[in-house]
Amino acid sequence: LDDVPNNLPPLLKSLKIQKKASLLNFDWDNYKNVLDKIDEEISELKIALKNPNQLSSIEDELGDVMFTIVSLSRHLNLNPDKVLEKSIRKFKNRFLYLEKKIYDNTKNKKFDKKYLEILWKEAKSI
């Protein structure tokens, strides 16, 4: 793993490290096994979140979830950077819709979560 540059963005670095490890057969057999591991890592994160004073443990578990998500993208032959970028664009477009609706209706100075959820669902349907 020494030839994986440390200055790479984290998603790309984790992808390269995982590819190297898989060359030695240190890998899951299929994406279904990775999904099971994601469930396990999320369970561990939920346990860590029960003690908010243990920030280091929460960071470790969240990092494990993210690392395993990169593994899932690799098993699905998807580039995690591109997948994330697509989700960012989708979120941004929906949020821009929500913002426009809010600014068009400035009579409502306060927006409760229910109203925002209605707008979000509208944005998703577009």
mmCIF file with all atom_site columns, N, CA and C in Angstrom, residues 35-108:
data_model
loop_
_atom_site.group_PDB
_atom_site.id
_atom_site.type_symbol
_atom_site.label_atom_id
_atom_site.label_alt_id
_atom_site.label_comp_id
_atom_site.label_asym_id
_atom_site.label_entity_id
_atom_site.label_seq_id
_atom_site.pdbx_PDB_ins_code
_atom_site.Cartn_x
_atom_site.Cartn_y
_atom_site.Cartn_z
_atom_site.occupancy
_atom_site.B_iso_or_equiv
_atom_site.pdbx_formal_charge
_atom_site.auth_seq_id
_atom_site.auth_comp_id
_atom_site.auth_asym_id
_atom_site.auth_atom_id
_atom_site.pdbx_PDB_model_num
ATOM 1   N N  . LEU A 1 35  ? -22.961 -5.205 1.431   1.00 0.00 ? 35  LEU A N  1
ATOM 2   C CA . LEU A 1 35  ? -24.174 -4.642 2.044   1.00 0.00 ? 35  LEU A CA 1
ATOM 3   C C  . LEU A 1 35  ? -24.350 -5.149 3.468   1.00 0.00 ? 35  LEU A C  1
ATOM 4   N N  . ASP A 1 36  ? -24.061 -6.421 3.698   1.00 0.00 ? 36  ASP A N  1
ATOM 5   C CA . ASP A 1 36  ? -24.126 -6.967 5.056   1.00 0.00 ? 36  ASP A CA 1
ATOM 6   C C  . ASP A 1 36  ? -23.128 -6.257 5.971   1.00 0.00 ? 36  ASP A C  1
ATOM 7   N N  . LYS A 1 37  ? -21.938 -6.007 5.442   1.00 0.00 ? 37  LYS A N  1
ATOM 8   C CA . LYS A 1 37  ? -20.913 -5.312 6.230   1.00 0.00 ? 37  LYS A CA 1
ATOM 9   C C  . LYS A 1 37  ? -21.340 -3.877 6.524   1.00 0.00 ? 37  LYS A C  1
ATOM 10  N N  . ILE A 1 38  ? -21.993 -3.226 5.563   1.00 0.00 ? 38  ILE A N  1
ATOM 11  C CA . ILE A 1 38  ? -22.492 -1.864 5.795   1.00 0.00 ? 38  ILE A CA 1
ATOM 12  C C  . ILE A 1 38  ? -23.495 -1.880 6.943   1.00 0.00 ? 38  ILE A C  1
ATOM 13  N N  . ASP A 1 39  ? -24.405 -2.864 6.935   1.00 0.00 ? 39  ASP A N  1
ATOM 14  C CA . ASP A 1 39  ? -25.371 -2.994 8.035   1.00 0.00 ? 39  ASP A CA 1
ATOM 15  C C  . ASP A 1 39  ? -24.656 -3.146 9.373   1.00 0.00 ? 39  ASP A C  1
ATOM 16  N N  . GLU A 1 40  ? -23.619 -3.982 9.378   1.00 0.00 ? 40  GLU A N  1
ATOM 17  C CA . GLU A 1 40  ? -22.849 -4.199 10.610  1.00 0.00 ? 40  GLU A CA 1
ATOM 18  C C  . GLU A 1 40  ? -22.184 -2.906 11.069  1.00 0.00 ? 40  GLU A C  1
ATOM 19  N N  . GLU A 1 41  ? -21.580 -2.185 10.120  1.00 0.00 ? 41  GLU A N  1
ATOM 20  C CA . GLU A 1 41  ? -20.890 -0.939 10.472  1.00 0.00 ? 41  GLU A CA 1
ATOM 21  C C  . GLU A 1 41  ? -21.877 0.118  10.960  1.00 0.00 ? 41  GLU A C  1
ATOM 22  N N  . ILE A 1 42  ? -23.062 0.183  10.367  1.00 0.00 ? 42  ILE A N  1
ATOM 23  C CA . ILE A 1 42  ? -24.067 1.138  10.817  1.00 0.00 ? 42  ILE A CA 1
ATOM 24  C C  . ILE A 1 42  ? -24.544 0.779  12.225  1.00 0.00 ? 42  ILE A C  1
ATOM 25  N N  . SER A 1 43  ? -24.676 -0.508 12.506  1.00 0.00 ? 43  SER A N  1
ATOM 26  C CA . SER A 1 43  ? -25.040 -0.933 13.865  1.00 0.00 ? 43  SER A CA 1
ATOM 27  C C  . SER A 1 43  ? -23.987 -0.485 14.871  1.00 0.00 ? 43  SER A C  1
ATOM 28  N N  . GLU A 1 44  ? -22.725 -0.621 14.505  1.00 0.00 ? 44  GLU A N  1
ATOM 29  C CA . GLU A 1 44  ? -21.643 -0.192 15.391  1.00 0.00 ? 44  GLU A CA 1
ATOM 30  C C  . GLU A 1 44  ? -21.666 1.327  15.572  1.00 0.00 ? 44  GLU A C  1
ATOM 31  N N  . LEU A 1 45  ? -22.002 2.053  14.519  1.00 0.00 ? 45  LEU A N  1
ATOM 32  C CA . LEU A 1 45  ? -22.109 3.507  14.615  1.00 0.00 ? 45  LEU A CA 1
ATOM 33  C C  . LEU A 1 45  ? -23.251 3.891  15.559  1.00 0.00 ? 45  LEU A C  1
ATOM 34  N N  . LYS A 1 46  ? -24.372 3.197  15.464  1.00 0.00 ? 46  LYS A N  1
ATOM 35  C CA . LYS A 1 46  ? -25.505 3.484  16.344  1.00 0.00 ? 46  LYS A CA 1
ATOM 36  C C  . LYS A 1 46  ? -25.122 3.278  17.808  1.00 0.00 ? 46  LYS A C  1
ATOM 37  N N  . ILE A 1 47  ? -24.345 2.243  18.072  1.00 0.00 ? 47  ILE A N  1
ATOM 38  C CA . ILE A 1 47  ? -23.881 1.988  19.438  1.00 0.00 ? 47  ILE A CA 1
ATOM 39  C C  . ILE A 1 47  ? -22.964 3.119  19.891  1.00 0.00 ? 47  ILE A C  1
ATOM 40  N N  . ALA A 1 48  ? -22.054 3.533  19.022  1.00 0.00 ? 48  ALA A N  1
ATOM 41  C CA . ALA A 1 48  ? -21.125 4.606  19.372  1.00 0.00 ? 48  ALA A CA 1
ATOM 42  C C  . ALA A 1 48  ? -21.872 5.915  19.637  1.00 0.00 ? 48  ALA A C  1
ATOM 43  N N  . LEU A 1 49  ? -22.943 6.153  18.892  1.00 0.00 ? 49  LEU A N  1
ATOM 44  C CA . LEU A 1 49  ? -23.706 7.393  19.052  1.00 0.00 ? 49  LEU A CA 1
ATOM 45  C C  . LEU A 1 49  ? -24.448 7.467  20.381  1.00 0.00 ? 49  LEU A C  1
ATOM 46  N N  . LYS A 1 50  ? -24.595 6.330  21.052  1.00 0.00 ? 50  LYS A N  1
ATOM 47  C CA . LYS A 1 50  ? -25.258 6.333  22.356  1.00 0.00 ? 50  LYS A CA 1
ATOM 48  C C  . LYS A 1 50  ? -24.396 7.007  23.419  1.00 0.00 ? 50  LYS A C  1
ATOM 49  N N  . ASN A 1 51  ? -23.121 7.173  23.117  1.00 0.00 ? 51  ASN A N  1
ATOM 50  C CA . ASN A 1 51  ? -22.224 7.856  24.042  1.00 0.00 ? 51  ASN A CA 1
ATOM 51  C C  . ASN A 1 51  ? -21.572 9.030  23.308  1.00 0.00 ? 51  ASN A C  1
ATOM 52  N N  . PRO A 1 52  ? -22.284 10.164 23.214  1.00 0.00 ? 52  PRO A N  1
ATOM 53  C CA . PRO A 1 52  ? -21.769 11.298 22.436  1.00 0.00 ? 52  PRO A CA 1
ATOM 54  C C  . PRO A 1 52  ? -20.463 11.885 22.961  1.00 0.00 ? 52  PRO A C  1
ATOM 55  N N  . ASN A 1 53  ? -20.074 11.533 24.180  1.00 0.00 ? 53  ASN A N  1
ATOM 56  C CA . ASN A 1 53  ? -18.806 12.021 24.724  1.00 0.00 ? 53  ASN A CA 1
ATOM 57  C C  . ASN A 1 53  ? -17.607 11.316 24.097  1.00 0.00 ? 53  ASN A C  1
ATOM 58  N N  . GLN A 1 54  ? -17.854 10.208 23.436  1.00 0.00 ? 54  GLN A N  1
ATOM 59  C CA . GLN A 1 54  ? -16.782 9.435  22.800  1.00 0.00 ? 54  GLN A CA 1
ATOM 60  C C  . GLN A 1 54  ? -16.675 9.791  21.319  1.00 0.00 ? 54  GLN A C  1
ATOM 61  N N  . LEU A 1 55  ? -16.340 11.044 21.030  1.00 0.00 ? 55  LEU A N  1
ATOM 62  C CA . LEU A 1 55  ? -16.282 11.530 19.653  1.00 0.00 ? 55  LEU A CA 1
ATOM 63  C C  . LEU A 1 55  ? -15.340 10.699 18.790  1.00 0.00 ? 55  LEU A C  1
ATOM 64  N N  . SER A 1 56  ? -14.232 10.273 19.353  1.00 0.00 ? 56  SER A N  1
ATOM 65  C CA . SER A 1 56  ? -13.264 9.476  18.597  1.00 0.00 ? 56  SER A CA 1
ATOM 66  C C  . SER A 1 56  ? -13.888 8.169  18.112  1.00 0.00 ? 56  SER A C  1
ATOM 67  N N  . SER A 1 57  ? -14.658 7.539  18.960  1.00 0.00 ? 57  SER A N  1
ATOM 68  C CA . SER A 1 57  ? -15.326 6.288  18.592  1.00 0.00 ? 57  SER A CA 1
ATOM 69  C C  . SER A 1 57  ? -16.366 6.530  17.493  1.00 0.00 ? 57  SER A C  1
ATOM 70  N N  . ILE A 1 58  ? -17.099 7.629  17.611  1.00 0.00 ? 58  ILE A N  1
ATOM 71  C CA . ILE A 1 58  ? -18.095 7.971  16.589  1.00 0.00 ? 58  ILE A CA 1
ATOM 72  C C  . ILE A 1 58  ? -17.396 8.222  15.257  1.00 0.00 ? 58  ILE A C  1
ATOM 73  N N  . GLU A 1 59  ? -16.302 8.963  15.287  1.00 0.00 ? 59  GLU A N  1
ATOM 74  C CA . GLU A 1 59  ? -15.540 9.221  14.061  1.00 0.00 ? 59  GLU A CA 1
ATOM 75  C C  . GLU A 1 59  ? -15.035 7.920  13.449  1.00 0.00 ? 59  GLU A C  1
ATOM 76  N N  . ASP A 1 60  ? -14.515 7.027  14.287  1.00 0.00 ? 60  ASP A N  1
ATOM 77  C CA . ASP A 1 60  ? -14.017 5.739  13.789  1.00 0.00 ? 60  ASP A CA 1
ATOM 78  C C  . ASP A 1 60  ? -15.123 4.959  13.096  1.00 0.00 ? 60  ASP A C  1
ATOM 79  N N  . GLU A 1 61  ? -16.274 4.887  13.737  1.00 0.00 ? 61  GLU A N  1
ATOM 80  C CA . GLU A 1 61  ? -17.369 4.082  13.182  1.00 0.00 ? 61  GLU A CA 1
ATOM 81  C C  . GLU A 1 61  ? -17.945 4.726  11.917  1.00 0.00 ? 61  GLU A C  1
ATOM 82  N N  . LEU A 1 62  ? -18.068 6.049  11.911  1.00 0.00 ? 62  LEU A N  1
ATOM 83  C CA . LEU A 1 62  ? -18.559 6.728  10.710  1.00 0.00 ? 62  LEU A CA 1
ATOM 84  C C  . LEU A 1 62  ? -17.567 6.541  9.561   1.00 0.00 ? 62  LEU A C  1
ATOM 85  N N  . GLY A 1 63  ? -16.290 6.620  9.873   1.00 0.00 ? 63  GLY A N  1
ATOM 86  C CA . GLY A 1 63  ? -15.254 6.362  8.857   1.00 0.00 ? 63  GLY A CA 1
ATOM 87  C C  . GLY A 1 63  ? -15.357 4.957  8.296   1.00 0.00 ? 63  GLY A C  1
ATOM 88  N N  . ASP A 1 64  ? -15.620 3.989  9.168   1.00 0.00 ? 64  ASP A N  1
ATOM 89  C CA . ASP A 1 64  ? -15.778 2.601  8.703   1.00 0.00 ? 64  ASP A CA 1
ATOM 90  C C  . ASP A 1 64  ? -16.975 2.470  7.765   1.00 0.00 ? 64  ASP A C  1
ATOM 91  N N  . VAL A 1 65  ? -18.073 3.163  8.096   1.00 0.00 ? 65  VAL A N  1
ATOM 92  C CA . VAL A 1 65  ? -19.249 3.136  7.218   1.00 0.00 ? 65  VAL A CA 1
ATOM 93  C C  . VAL A 1 65  ? -18.877 3.703  5.849   1.00 0.00 ? 65  VAL A C  1
ATOM 94  N N  . MET A 1 66  ? -18.199 4.847  5.853   1.00 0.00 ? 66  MET A N  1
ATOM 95  C CA . MET A 1 66  ? -17.834 5.496  4.594   1.00 0.00 ? 66  MET A CA 1
ATOM 96  C C  . MET A 1 66  ? -16.862 4.634  3.781   1.00 0.00 ? 66  MET A C  1
ATOM 97  N N  . PHE A 1 67  ? -15.901 4.051  4.450   1.00 0.00 ? 67  PHE A N  1
ATOM 98  C CA . PHE A 1 67  ? -14.924 3.189  3.769   1.00 0.00 ? 67  PHE A CA 1
ATOM 99  C C  . PHE A 1 67  ? -15.635 1.997  3.125   1.00 0.00 ? 67  PHE A C  1
ATOM 100 N N  . THR A 1 68  ? -16.595 1.438  3.831   1.00 0.00 ? 68  THR A N  1
ATOM 101 C CA . THR A 1 68  ? -17.325 0.284  3.310   1.00 0.00 ? 68  THR A CA 1
ATOM 102 C C  . THR A 1 68  ? -18.245 0.700  2.162   1.00 0.00 ? 68  THR A C  1
ATOM 103 N N  . ILE A 1 69  ? -18.782 1.899  2.212   1.00 0.00 ? 69  ILE A N  1
ATOM 104 C CA . ILE A 1 69  ? -19.593 2.413  1.102   1.00 0.00 ? 69  ILE A CA 1
ATOM 105 C C  . ILE A 1 69  ? -18.736 2.515  -0.161  1.00 0.00 ? 69  ILE A C  1
ATOM 106 N N  . VAL A 1 70  ? -17.493 2.948  -0.011  1.00 0.00 ? 70  VAL A N  1
ATOM 107 C CA . VAL A 1 70  ? -16.574 2.992  -1.161  1.00 0.00 ? 70  VAL A CA 1
ATOM 108 C C  . VAL A 1 70  ? -16.377 1.588  -1.707  1.00 0.00 ? 70  VAL A C  1
ATOM 109 N N  . SER A 1 71  ? -16.276 0.624  -0.826  1.00 0.00 ? 71  SER A N  1
ATOM 110 C CA . SER A 1 71  ? -16.134 -0.761 -1.269  1.00 0.00 ? 71  SER A CA 1
ATOM 111 C C  . SER A 1 71  ? -17.365 -1.208 -2.064  1.00 0.00 ? 71  SER A C  1
ATOM 112 N N  . LEU A 1 72  ? -18.529 -0.802 -1.616  1.00 0.00 ? 72  LEU A N  1
ATOM 113 C CA . LEU A 1 72  ? -19.748 -1.148 -2.353  1.00 0.00 ? 72  LEU A CA 1
ATOM 114 C C  . LEU A 1 72  ? -19.696 -0.550 -3.757  1.00 0.00 ? 72  LEU A C  1
ATOM 115 N N  . SER A 1 73  ? -19.293 0.699  -3.863  1.00 0.00 ? 73  SER A N  1
ATOM 116 C CA . SER A 1 73  ? -19.211 1.321  -5.188  1.00 0.00 ? 73  SER A CA 1
ATOM 117 C C  . SER A 1 73  ? -18.222 0.561  -6.077  1.00 0.00 ? 73  SER A C  1
ATOM 118 N N  . ARG A 1 74  ? -17.138 0.108  -5.497  1.00 0.00 ? 74  ARG A N  1
ATOM 119 C CA . ARG A 1 74  ? -16.143 -0.655 -6.259  1.00 0.00 ? 74  ARG A CA 1
ATOM 120 C C  . ARG A 1 74  ? -16.733 -1.972 -6.744  1.00 0.00 ? 74  ARG A C  1
ATOM 121 N N  . HIS A 1 75  ? -17.474 -2.649 -5.879  1.00 0.00 ? 75  HIS A N  1
ATOM 122 C CA . HIS A 1 75  ? -18.091 -3.922 -6.266  1.00 0.00 ? 75  HIS A CA 1
ATOM 123 C C  . HIS A 1 75  ? -19.179 -3.740 -7.320  1.00 0.00 ? 75  HIS A C  1
ATOM 124 N N  . LEU A 1 76  ? -19.758 -2.551 -7.364  1.00 0.00 ? 76  LEU A N  1
ATOM 125 C CA . LEU A 1 76  ? -20.784 -2.256 -8.372  1.00 0.00 ? 76  LEU A CA 1
ATOM 126 C C  . LEU A 1 76  ? -20.177 -1.611 -9.623  1.00 0.00 ? 76  LEU A C  1
ATOM 127 N N  . ASN A 1 77  ? -18.845 -1.549 -9.653  1.00 0.00 ? 77  ASN A N  1
ATOM 128 C CA . ASN A 1 77  ? -18.108 -0.928 -10.759 1.00 0.00 ? 77  ASN A CA 1
ATOM 129 C C  . ASN A 1 77  ? -18.537 0.522  -10.993 1.00 0.00 ? 77  ASN A C  1
ATOM 130 N N  . LEU A 1 78  ? -18.720 1.235  -9.889  1.00 0.00 ? 78  LEU A N  1
ATOM 131 C CA . LEU A 1 78  ? -19.083 2.642  -9.948  1.00 0.00 ? 78  LEU A CA 1
ATOM 132 C C  . LEU A 1 78  ? -17.990 3.466  -9.277  1.00 0.00 ? 78  LEU A C  1
ATOM 133 N N  . ASN A 1 79  ? -17.689 4.607  -9.851  1.00 0.00 ? 79  ASN A N  1
ATOM 134 C CA . ASN A 1 79  ? -16.697 5.505  -9.283  1.00 0.00 ? 79  ASN A CA 1
ATOM 135 C C  . ASN A 1 79  ? -17.347 6.271  -8.135  1.00 0.00 ? 79  ASN A C  1
ATOM 136 N N  . PRO A 1 80  ? -16.844 6.135  -6.908  1.00 0.00 ? 80  PRO A N  1
ATOM 137 C CA . PRO A 1 80  ? -17.491 6.795  -5.766  1.00 0.00 ? 80  PRO A CA 1
ATOM 138 C C  . PRO A 1 80  ? -17.514 8.315  -5.895  1.00 0.00 ? 80  PRO A C  1
ATOM 139 N N  . ASP A 1 81  ? -16.488 8.904  -6.507  1.00 0.00 ? 81  ASP A N  1
ATOM 140 C CA . ASP A 1 81  ? -16.486 10.358 -6.700  1.00 0.00 ? 81  ASP A CA 1
ATOM 141 C C  . ASP A 1 81  ? -17.624 10.781 -7.628  1.00 0.00 ? 81  ASP A C  1
ATOM 142 N N  . LYS A 1 82  ? -17.798 10.041 -8.708  1.00 0.00 ? 82  LYS A N  1
ATOM 143 C CA . LYS A 1 82  ? -18.860 10.378 -9.661  1.00 0.00 ? 82  LYS A CA 1
ATOM 144 C C  . LYS A 1 82  ? -20.242 10.148 -9.055  1.00 0.00 ? 82  LYS A C  1
ATOM 145 N N  . VAL A 1 83  ? -20.381 9.070  -8.300  1.00 0.00 ? 83  VAL A N  1
ATOM 146 C CA . VAL A 1 83  ? -21.662 8.777  -7.654  1.00 0.00 ? 83  VAL A CA 1
ATOM 147 C C  . VAL A 1 83  ? -22.009 9.881  -6.663  1.00 0.00 ? 83  VAL A C  1
ATOM 148 N N  . LEU A 1 84  ? -21.026 10.279 -5.862  1.00 0.00 ? 84  LEU A N  1
ATOM 149 C CA . LEU A 1 84  ? -21.256 11.338 -4.880  1.00 0.00 ? 84  LEU A CA 1
ATOM 150 C C  . LEU A 1 84  ? -21.535 12.668 -5.571  1.00 0.00 ? 84  LEU A C  1
ATOM 151 N N  . GLU A 1 85  ? -20.795 12.966 -6.613  1.00 0.00 ? 85  GLU A N  1
ATOM 152 C CA . GLU A 1 85  ? -21.016 14.217 -7.356  1.00 0.00 ? 85  GLU A CA 1
ATOM 153 C C  . GLU A 1 85  ? -22.432 14.254 -7.929  1.00 0.00 ? 85  GLU A C  1
ATOM 154 N N  . LYS A 1 86  ? -22.902 13.139 -8.432  1.00 0.00 ? 86  LYS A N  1
ATOM 155 C CA . LYS A 1 86  ? -24.271 13.071 -8.973  1.00 0.00 ? 86  LYS A CA 1
ATOM 156 C C  . LYS A 1 86  ? -25.297 13.343 -7.870  1.00 0.00 ? 86  LYS A C  1
ATOM 157 N N  . SER A 1 87  ? -25.078 12.777 -6.705  1.00 0.00 ? 87  SER A N  1
ATOM 158 C CA . SER A 1 87  ? -25.992 13.011 -5.577  1.00 0.00 ? 87  SER A CA 1
ATOM 159 C C  . SER A 1 87  ? -25.946 14.461 -5.113  1.00 0.00 ? 87  SER A C  1
ATOM 160 N N  . ILE A 1 88  ? -24.768 15.052 -5.149  1.00 0.00 ? 88  ILE A N  1
ATOM 161 C CA . ILE A 1 88  ? -24.635 16.458 -4.772  1.00 0.00 ? 88  ILE A CA 1
ATOM 162 C C  . ILE A 1 88  ? -25.436 17.331 -5.735  1.00 0.00 ? 88  ILE A C  1
ATOM 163 N N  . ARG A 1 89  ? -25.300 17.076 -7.034  1.00 0.00 ? 89  ARG A N  1
ATOM 164 C CA . ARG A 1 89  ? -26.061 17.846 -8.026  1.00 0.00 ? 89  ARG A CA 1
ATOM 165 C C  . ARG A 1 89  ? -27.561 17.668 -7.817  1.00 0.00 ? 89  ARG A C  1
ATOM 166 N N  . LYS A 1 90  ? -27.972 16.436 -7.570  1.00 0.00 ? 90  LYS A N  1
ATOM 167 C CA . LYS A 1 90  ? -29.394 16.153 -7.362  1.00 0.00 ? 90  LYS A CA 1
ATOM 168 C C  . LYS A 1 90  ? -29.905 16.908 -6.127  1.00 0.00 ? 90  LYS A C  1
ATOM 169 N N  . PHE A 1 91  ? -29.152 16.839 -5.033  1.00 0.00 ? 91  PHE A N  1
ATOM 170 C CA . PHE A 1 91  ? -29.542 17.551 -3.819  1.00 0.00 ? 91  PHE A CA 1
ATOM 171 C C  . PHE A 1 91  ? -29.601 19.052 -4.077  1.00 0.00 ? 91  PHE A C  1
ATOM 172 N N  . LYS A 1 92  ? -28.581 19.569 -4.747  1.00 0.00 ? 92  LYS A N  1
ATOM 173 C CA . LYS A 1 92  ? -28.511 21.010 -5.007  1.00 0.00 ? 92  LYS A CA 1
ATOM 174 C C  . LYS A 1 92  ? -29.715 21.466 -5.831  1.00 0.00 ? 92  LYS A C  1
ATOM 175 N N  . ASN A 1 93  ? -30.060 20.729 -6.870  1.00 0.00 ? 93  ASN A N  1
ATOM 176 C CA . ASN A 1 93  ? -31.211 21.091 -7.702  1.00 0.00 ? 93  ASN A CA 1
ATOM 177 C C  . ASN A 1 93  ? -32.503 21.078 -6.900  1.00 0.00 ? 93  ASN A C  1
ATOM 178 N N  . ARG A 1 94  ? -32.672 20.077 -6.075  1.00 0.00 ? 94  ARG A N  1
ATOM 179 C CA . ARG A 1 94  ? -33.875 19.999 -5.249  1.00 0.00 ? 94  ARG A CA 1
ATOM 180 C C  . ARG A 1 94  ? -33.919 21.128 -4.231  1.00 0.00 ? 94  ARG A C  1
ATOM 181 N N  . PHE A 1 95  ? -32.773 21.411 -3.645  1.00 0.00 ? 95  PHE A N  1
ATOM 182 C CA . PHE A 1 95  ? -32.732 22.468 -2.643  1.00 0.00 ? 95  PHE A CA 1
ATOM 183 C C  . PHE A 1 95  ? -32.961 23.830 -3.284  1.00 0.00 ? 95  PHE A C  1
ATOM 184 N N  . LEU A 1 96  ? -32.450 24.030 -4.490  1.00 0.00 ? 96  LEU A N  1
ATOM 185 C CA . LEU A 1 96  ? -32.700 25.279 -5.205  1.00 0.00 ? 96  LEU A CA 1
ATOM 186 C C  . LEU A 1 96  ? -34.202 25.453 -5.462  1.00 0.00 ? 96  LEU A C  1
ATOM 187 N N  . TYR A 1 97  ? -34.873 24.364 -5.794  1.00 0.00 ? 97  TYR A N  1
ATOM 188 C CA . TYR A 1 97  ? -36.328 24.397 -5.974  1.00 0.00 ? 97  TYR A CA 1
ATOM 189 C C  . TYR A 1 97  ? -36.997 24.822 -4.668  1.00 0.00 ? 97  TYR A C  1
ATOM 190 N N  . LEU A 1 98  ? -36.569 24.196 -3.583  1.00 0.00 ? 98  LEU A N  1
ATOM 191 C CA . LEU A 1 98  ? -37.114 24.504 -2.265  1.00 0.00 ? 98  LEU A CA 1
ATOM 192 C C  . LEU A 1 98  ? -36.884 25.980 -1.925  1.00 0.00 ? 98  LEU A C  1
ATOM 193 N N  . GLU A 1 99  ? -35.677 26.479 -2.162  1.00 0.00 ? 99  GLU A N  1
ATOM 194 C CA . GLU A 1 99  ? -35.366 27.884 -1.891  1.00 0.00 ? 99  GLU A CA 1
ATOM 195 C C  . GLU A 1 99  ? -36.268 28.822 -2.695  1.00 0.00 ? 99  GLU A C  1
ATOM 196 N N  . LYS A 1 100 ? -36.425 28.499 -3.969  1.00 0.00 ? 100 LYS A N  1
ATOM 197 C CA . LYS A 1 100 ? -37.255 29.350 -4.821  1.00 0.00 ? 100 LYS A CA 1
ATOM 198 C C  . LYS A 1 100 ? -38.681 29.389 -4.294  1.00 0.00 ? 100 LYS A C  1
ATOM 199 N N  . LYS A 1 101 ? -39.216 28.238 -3.918  1.00 0.00 ? 101 LYS A N  1
ATOM 200 C CA . LYS A 1 101 ? -40.574 28.188 -3.376  1.00 0.00 ? 101 LYS A CA 1
ATOM 201 C C  . LYS A 1 101 ? -40.684 29.028 -2.101  1.00 0.00 ? 101 LYS A C  1
ATOM 202 N N  . ILE A 1 102 ? -39.674 28.964 -1.267  1.00 0.00 ? 102 ILE A N  1
ATOM 203 C CA . ILE A 1 102 ? -39.680 29.724 -0.019  1.00 0.00 ? 102 ILE A CA 1
ATOM 204 C C  . ILE A 1 102 ? -39.646 31.218 -0.316  1.00 0.00 ? 102 ILE A C  1
ATOM 205 N N  . TYR A 1 103 ? -38.738 31.622 -1.208  1.00 0.00 ? 103 TYR A N  1
ATOM 206 C CA . TYR A 1 103 ? -38.613 33.046 -1.501  1.00 0.00 ? 103 TYR A CA 1
ATOM 207 C C  . TYR A 1 103 ? -39.813 33.582 -2.271  1.00 0.00 ? 103 TYR A C  1
ATOM 208 N N  . ASP A 1 104 ? -40.481 32.721 -3.025  1.00 0.00 ? 104 ASP A N  1
ATOM 209 C CA . ASP A 1 104 ? -41.706 33.130 -3.719  1.00 0.00 ? 104 ASP A CA 1
ATOM 210 C C  . ASP A 1 104 ? -42.853 33.343 -2.733  1.00 0.00 ? 104 ASP A C  1
ATOM 211 N N  . ASN A 1 105 ? -42.733 32.726 -1.577  1.00 0.00 ? 105 ASN A N  1
ATOM 212 C CA . ASN A 1 105 ? -43.799 32.786 -0.586  1.00 0.00 ? 105 ASN A CA 1
ATOM 213 C C  . ASN A 1 105 ? -43.258 33.423 0.697   1.00 0.00 ? 105 ASN A C  1
ATOM 214 N N  . THR A 1 106 ? -42.764 34.646 0.567   1.00 0.00 ? 106 THR A N  1
ATOM 215 C CA . THR A 1 106 ? -42.111 35.288 1.705   1.00 0.00 ? 106 THR A CA 1
ATOM 216 C C  . THR A 1 106 ? -43.066 35.715 2.800   1.00 0.00 ? 106 THR A C  1
ATOM 217 N N  . LYS A 1 107 ? -44.363 35.521 2.583   1.00 0.00 ? 107 LYS A N  1
ATOM 218 C CA . LYS A 1 107 ? -45.326 35.824 3.653   1.00 0.00 ? 107 LYS A CA 1
ATOM 219 C C  . LYS A 1 107 ? -45.045 34.930 4.864   1.00 0.00 ? 107 LYS A C  1
ATOM 220 N N  . ASN A 1 108 ? -44.633 33.706 4.579   1.00 0.00 ? 108 ASN A N  1
ATOM 221 C CA . ASN A 1 108 ? -44.308 32.766 5.663   1.00 0.00 ? 108 ASN A CA 1
ATOM 222 C C  . ASN A 1 108 ? -42.874 33.029 6.104   1.00 0.00 ? 108 ASN A C  1
#
